[in-house]
Amino acid sequence: MSNNRIVSGMRPTGKLHLGHYHGVLSNWLELQRNFECFFFAADWHSLTTEYATTDGIKDNIREMVLDWLAFGIDPEQSVIFEQSRVPQHAELNLILGMITPVSWLERNPTYKEMQENLSTKDLSTFGFLGYPVLMASDIIVYKAARVPVGQDQIPHLEITREIARRFNYLYGEVFPEPAALLTETPKVLGTDGRKMSKSYGNAIFLSDDAEETRKKVMTYVTDTQRPFKKDPGEPDRCIAFTLHSLYVDQAKREEIVAGCRSAQLGCVDCKKILAQAMVETLAPLRAKRVELAEKPDLVTEVLAEGSRKAEVVARQTMEEARAALKV
């Protein structure tokens, strides 16, 4: 096992937005400089909730991986692959499903929460209940030492650790128990003040052009207690201002705060400053994406090569697991 190995995946929901960039991709960029990284498109995980609408998954994978590549995830430094192209994920998922108590899955903190939030979908399926087992397979089939997670995801990783522990207890030491690599995730709000999400229609996408970005920024909710420009504002109440710390330098932010609180700077002008800073920051990354999108076979080739590399590692792990099982 490599003590320096990281595994992380992302469900292919299509083009990524700023929440993905600041919450996941920026962290992956840092990780690939210091760890042996395996990053995968979790297409089988998509089936746990999108099993009835699978037509767009392949296109979504391409759009998502283009974003990864354009924003710096490097197939020369990291293994970039597609979950379903590595059959050992499914094989290990089946084996681990045999030994995982149903009670562990039912106490999963997001199980009932997701059923309530996605009430329009029938999630009373074996696959949805058992998705933590598939997640465990994704991680331990590569004998990952660490998994990047936020504080709220620690319970999910603990299920993986328990499953690995149970296998080792029953059959002998094969799988390490992956440790949490806690990551800070900036709070990125959408134009309406809710968490940025494609499904909410409040997202700024990494692939948006400059004009689209400016238009969306200008629709951001600001200080609702400041009805007129002549009224003093409070940046701490302003949803749009939450993005300034990501795109506007500190000196300029201090000017904005002073201008807002003294009613010298209006919300429209403030958002124009933000929009310009965002456009300038994202311009080279977006130009790279346009360039890569003109290579129709690029994503296919990257995923094929990455999946080949991933399967080499996964196959070795499964040989050890089958030997321990004695079947």
Coordinates of C-alpha atoms in Angstrom, one line a residue:
M1 CA 0.0 0.0 0.0
S2 CA 1.0 3.5 -0.6
N3 CA 0.8 5.6 2.5
N4 CA 0.5 8.6 0.3
R5 CA -2.6 7.6 -1.7
I6 CA -5.7 9.7 -2.0
V7 CA -9.0 8.7 -3.5
S8 CA -11.9 11.1 -4.3
G9 CA -14.7 11.1 -6.7
M10 CA -17.5 13.3 -8.1
R11 CA -20.9 12.4 -9.5
P12 CA -21.3 13.5 -13.1
T13 CA -24.0 16.0 -12.9
G14 CA -22.8 18.0 -15.9
K15 CA -20.8 21.3 -16.1
L16 CA -19.4 22.4 -12.7
H17 CA -20.1 25.7 -11.0
L18 CA -18.1 27.9 -8.6
G19 CA -19.2 25.9 -5.6
H20 CA -17.5 22.8 -7.1
Y21 CA -14.4 24.8 -8.0
H22 CA -13.8 26.4 -4.5
G23 CA -15.2 23.4 -2.6
V24 CA -13.5 20.5 -4.5
L25 CA -11.3 21.3 -7.4
S26 CA -9.1 23.9 -5.6
N27 CA -8.5 21.3 -3.0
W28 CA -7.7 18.5 -5.5
L29 CA -5.2 20.8 -7.1
E30 CA -3.3 21.1 -3.9
L31 CA -3.6 17.4 -3.2
Q32 CA -2.1 16.3 -6.5
R33 CA 1.0 18.2 -5.7
N34 CA 1.6 16.3 -2.5
F35 CA -0.1 12.9 -2.8
E36 CA -0.6 10.0 -5.2
C37 CA -4.2 10.9 -6.3
F38 CA -7.0 8.8 -7.8
F39 CA -9.8 11.0 -9.0
F40 CA -12.9 9.4 -10.6
A41 CA -16.1 10.1 -12.3
A42 CA -18.7 8.3 -10.1
D43 CA -21.1 7.2 -12.8
W44 CA -22.4 4.2 -10.9
H45 CA -23.1 6.4 -7.9
S46 CA -25.3 8.5 -10.3
L47 CA -27.5 5.5 -10.7
T48 CA -28.4 5.5 -7.0
T49 CA -30.6 8.5 -7.6
E50 CA -30.8 8.9 -11.4
Y51 CA -31.5 5.3 -12.4
A52 CA -34.6 6.4 -14.3
T53 CA -32.9 9.1 -16.4
T54 CA -29.5 7.8 -17.6
D55 CA -29.4 9.4 -21.0
G56 CA -27.2 12.4 -20.0
I57 CA -24.6 10.6 -17.9
K58 CA -22.0 10.1 -20.6
D59 CA -22.3 13.8 -21.8
N60 CA -22.2 14.9 -18.2
I61 CA -18.9 13.0 -17.6
R62 CA -17.3 14.7 -20.6
E63 CA -18.4 18.1 -19.4
M64 CA -17.2 17.5 -15.9
V65 CA -13.8 16.1 -16.9
L66 CA -13.2 19.0 -19.3
D67 CA -13.7 21.2 -16.3
W68 CA -11.3 19.2 -14.3
L69 CA -8.6 19.3 -17.0
A70 CA -9.1 23.0 -17.7
F71 CA -8.8 24.0 -14.1
G72 CA -5.6 22.1 -13.5
I73 CA -6.3 18.4 -12.7
D74 CA -3.4 16.8 -14.6
P75 CA -3.5 13.2 -15.9
E76 CA 0.3 13.2 -15.8
Q77 CA 0.2 13.7 -12.0
S78 CA -3.1 12.1 -11.1
V79 CA -5.0 9.0 -12.2
I80 CA -8.3 10.3 -13.7
F81 CA -10.7 7.5 -14.5
E82 CA -14.3 6.4 -14.8
Q83 CA -15.8 4.3 -12.0
S84 CA -17.7 1.9 -14.2
R85 CA -14.7 1.1 -16.3
V86 CA -13.0 -0.6 -13.3
P87 CA -15.1 -3.7 -12.7
Q88 CA -13.3 -4.4 -9.4
H89 CA -15.4 -1.6 -7.8
A90 CA -18.5 -3.7 -8.5
E91 CA -16.9 -7.0 -7.4
L92 CA -15.8 -5.6 -4.1
N93 CA -19.1 -3.9 -3.6
L94 CA -20.9 -7.2 -3.9
I95 CA -18.5 -8.9 -1.4
L96 CA -18.7 -6.1 1.1
G97 CA -22.5 -6.1 0.8
M98 CA -22.5 -9.6 2.1
I99 CA -20.9 -8.6 5.4
T100 CA -22.4 -5.1 6.0
P101 CA -25.3 -5.0 8.6
V102 CA -28.4 -3.2 7.3
S103 CA -28.5 -1.3 10.6
W104 CA -25.2 0.4 9.6
L105 CA -26.8 1.7 6.4
E106 CA -30.1 2.8 7.9
R107 CA -28.2 5.0 10.4
N108 CA -26.4 6.8 7.6
P109 CA -27.1 10.4 8.5
T110 CA -28.0 11.4 4.9
Y111 CA -30.2 8.4 4.1
K112 CA -33.5 9.8 5.3
E113 CA -32.4 13.4 4.6
M114 CA -31.9 12.7 0.9
Q115 CA -35.2 10.7 0.7
E116 CA -37.0 13.8 2.0
N117 CA -35.1 16.3 -0.2
L118 CA -35.6 14.2 -3.3
S119 CA -39.2 13.3 -2.6
T120 CA -40.1 13.4 -6.3
K121 CA -37.9 10.3 -6.8
D122 CA -38.5 6.8 -5.6
L123 CA -35.3 6.1 -3.6
S124 CA -36.7 3.0 -1.8
T125 CA -34.1 0.9 -3.7
F126 CA -31.4 -1.5 -2.7
G127 CA -28.8 0.6 -4.5
F128 CA -29.7 3.8 -2.7
L129 CA -29.7 2.1 0.7
G130 CA -26.4 0.5 0.0
Y131 CA -24.5 3.4 -1.6
P132 CA -22.2 3.6 1.4
V133 CA -21.0 0.1 0.6
L134 CA -20.2 1.2 -3.0
M135 CA -18.4 4.2 -1.5
A136 CA -16.4 2.0 0.7
S137 CA -15.4 -0.2 -2.3
D138 CA -14.3 2.9 -4.2
I139 CA -11.9 3.8 -1.5
I140 CA -10.5 0.6 -0.1
V141 CA -10.0 -1.1 -3.5
Y142 CA -7.1 1.3 -3.9
K143 CA -6.0 0.9 -0.2
A144 CA -6.3 4.7 0.2
A145 CA -4.5 6.0 3.2
R146 CA -6.6 9.3 3.3
V147 CA -9.8 10.6 1.9
P148 CA -10.5 14.3 1.6
V149 CA -13.7 15.2 3.4
G150 CA -15.4 18.1 5.1
Q151 CA -16.5 17.9 8.7
D152 CA -20.0 16.9 7.7
Q153 CA -18.8 13.9 5.7
I154 CA -16.9 12.2 8.5
P155 CA -19.8 9.9 9.4
H156 CA -19.8 8.6 5.8
L157 CA -16.1 7.8 6.0
E158 CA -16.6 6.1 9.4
I159 CA -18.9 3.6 7.7
T160 CA -16.1 2.8 5.3
R161 CA -13.7 2.3 8.2
E162 CA -16.2 0.0 9.9
I163 CA -16.7 -2.1 6.8
A164 CA -12.9 -2.4 6.2
R165 CA -12.5 -3.3 9.9
R166 CA -15.2 -6.0 9.7
F167 CA -13.7 -7.6 6.6
N168 CA -10.3 -7.7 8.2
Y169 CA -11.8 -9.2 11.4
L170 CA -13.5 -12.0 9.5
Y171 CA -10.9 -12.8 6.9
G172 CA -7.5 -11.3 7.8
E173 CA -5.8 -8.0 7.3
V174 CA -6.3 -6.8 3.7
F175 CA -7.6 -3.3 3.9
P176 CA -6.2 -0.3 5.7
E177 CA -8.8 1.9 7.5
P178 CA -8.6 5.2 5.6
A179 CA -8.2 8.3 7.6
A180 CA -10.1 11.6 7.1
L181 CA -8.1 14.4 5.5
L182 CA -10.2 17.3 6.7
T183 CA -10.5 20.1 4.2
E184 CA -11.8 23.6 4.5
T185 CA -14.7 24.3 2.1
P186 CA -15.6 28.0 1.5
K187 CA -19.3 28.7 1.6
V188 CA -20.3 29.6 -1.9
L189 CA -23.8 30.9 -2.2
G190 CA -25.9 31.1 -5.3
T191 CA -27.5 34.2 -6.7
D192 CA -30.6 33.7 -4.5
G193 CA -28.7 33.2 -1.3
R194 CA -29.1 29.4 -1.1
K195 CA -26.2 27.0 -1.6
M196 CA -25.0 27.2 -5.2
S197 CA -26.7 24.3 -7.1
K198 CA -27.5 23.5 -10.7
S199 CA -30.9 22.2 -9.5
Y200 CA -31.7 25.6 -7.9
G201 CA -31.0 27.6 -11.1
N202 CA -28.7 29.9 -9.0
A203 CA -25.3 28.8 -10.3
I204 CA -22.4 30.4 -12.1
F205 CA -20.8 27.7 -14.2
L206 CA -17.1 27.4 -14.8
S207 CA -17.8 27.2 -18.5
D208 CA -20.0 30.4 -18.6
D209 CA -18.5 33.2 -20.7
A210 CA -17.7 36.7 -19.4
E211 CA -21.1 38.1 -20.4
E212 CA -23.1 35.3 -18.7
T213 CA -21.0 35.8 -15.6
R214 CA -21.7 39.5 -15.4
K215 CA -25.4 39.0 -15.9
K216 CA -25.6 36.4 -13.2
V217 CA -23.6 38.4 -10.7
M218 CA -25.9 41.4 -11.2
T219 CA -28.8 39.3 -10.1
Y220 CA -27.3 38.5 -6.7
V221 CA -29.3 39.4 -3.7
T222 CA -27.6 42.1 -1.7
D223 CA -28.4 43.7 1.7
T224 CA -32.2 43.4 1.9
Q225 CA -32.2 46.0 4.7
R226 CA -30.8 48.6 2.4
P227 CA -33.7 49.6 0.1
F228 CA -32.0 52.8 -1.3
K229 CA -28.4 53.7 -2.2
K230 CA -28.6 56.7 0.2
D231 CA -29.1 54.2 3.1
P232 CA -26.0 52.8 4.8
G233 CA -25.4 49.2 4.1
E234 CA -23.8 46.3 5.9
P235 CA -21.6 43.9 3.9
D236 CA -22.1 41.1 6.5
R237 CA -25.8 41.0 5.5
C238 CA -25.0 41.0 1.8
I239 CA -25.1 37.6 0.0
A240 CA -23.1 39.0 -3.0
F241 CA -20.3 40.1 -0.6
T242 CA -19.6 36.5 0.4
L243 CA -17.9 36.1 -3.0
H244 CA -15.7 39.1 -2.6
S245 CA -13.3 37.3 -0.3
L246 CA -12.7 34.8 -3.1
Y247 CA -12.1 37.2 -6.0
V248 CA -11.4 40.8 -4.7
D249 CA -8.1 41.6 -2.9
Q250 CA -8.2 42.7 0.7
A251 CA -7.4 46.4 0.1
K252 CA -10.2 46.7 -2.4
R253 CA -12.6 44.9 0.0
E254 CA -11.8 47.3 2.7
E255 CA -12.7 50.2 0.4
I256 CA -16.0 48.5 -0.5
V257 CA -16.9 47.9 3.2
A258 CA -16.2 51.6 4.0
G259 CA -18.1 52.8 0.9
C260 CA -21.1 50.5 1.7
R261 CA -21.4 51.4 5.3
S262 CA -21.1 55.2 4.5
A263 CA -23.6 54.9 1.6
Q264 CA -21.0 56.1 -0.8
L265 CA -21.0 52.9 -2.8
G266 CA -24.2 51.4 -4.1
C267 CA -25.0 47.7 -4.5
V268 CA -25.0 47.8 -8.3
D269 CA -21.5 49.3 -8.4
C270 CA -20.3 46.8 -5.8
K271 CA -21.5 43.9 -7.9
K272 CA -19.9 45.4 -11.0
I273 CA -16.5 45.3 -9.1
L274 CA -17.1 41.7 -8.2
A275 CA -18.1 40.7 -11.7
Q276 CA -15.0 42.3 -13.2
A277 CA -12.8 40.5 -10.7
M278 CA -14.4 37.2 -11.3
V279 CA -14.2 37.5 -15.1
E280 CA -10.5 38.4 -14.9
T281 CA -9.7 35.6 -12.5
L282 CA -11.5 32.9 -14.4
A283 CA -10.6 34.1 -18.0
P284 CA -7.4 32.0 -18.5
L285 CA -9.1 28.9 -17.1
R286 CA -12.1 29.3 -19.3
A287 CA -9.9 29.9 -22.3
K288 CA -8.2 26.6 -21.5
R289 CA -11.5 24.9 -21.4
V290 CA -12.5 26.2 -24.8
E291 CA -9.2 25.0 -26.2
L292 CA -9.6 21.5 -24.7
A293 CA -13.2 21.2 -25.8
E294 CA -12.0 21.4 -29.4
K295 CA -10.3 18.1 -29.0
P296 CA -13.2 15.6 -29.3
D297 CA -11.2 12.6 -28.2
L298 CA -9.4 14.1 -25.3
V299 CA -11.7 13.1 -22.5
T300 CA -12.2 9.6 -23.9
E301 CA -8.4 9.1 -24.1
V302 CA -7.7 10.5 -20.6
L303 CA -10.4 8.3 -19.0
A304 CA -9.3 5.2 -20.9
E305 CA -5.7 5.5 -19.8
G306 CA -6.6 6.5 -16.3
S307 CA -9.0 3.6 -16.0
R308 CA -6.3 1.2 -17.2
K309 CA -4.0 2.5 -14.5
A310 CA -6.7 2.3 -11.9
E311 CA -7.6 -1.3 -12.8
V312 CA -4.0 -2.5 -12.4
V313 CA -4.1 -1.4 -8.7
A314 CA -7.7 -2.6 -8.1
R315 CA -7.0 -6.0 -9.6
Q316 CA -4.1 -6.6 -7.3
T317 CA -6.2 -5.6 -4.3
M318 CA -9.0 -8.0 -5.4
E319 CA -6.5 -10.9 -5.7
E320 CA -5.6 -10.3 -2.1
A321 CA -9.2 -10.1 -1.0
R322 CA -10.2 -13.3 -2.8
A323 CA -7.2 -15.1 -1.3
A324 CA -8.3 -13.9 2.2
L325 CA -11.9 -15.1 1.4
K326 CA -10.7 -18.5 0.2
V327 CA -13.3 -18.5 -2.5

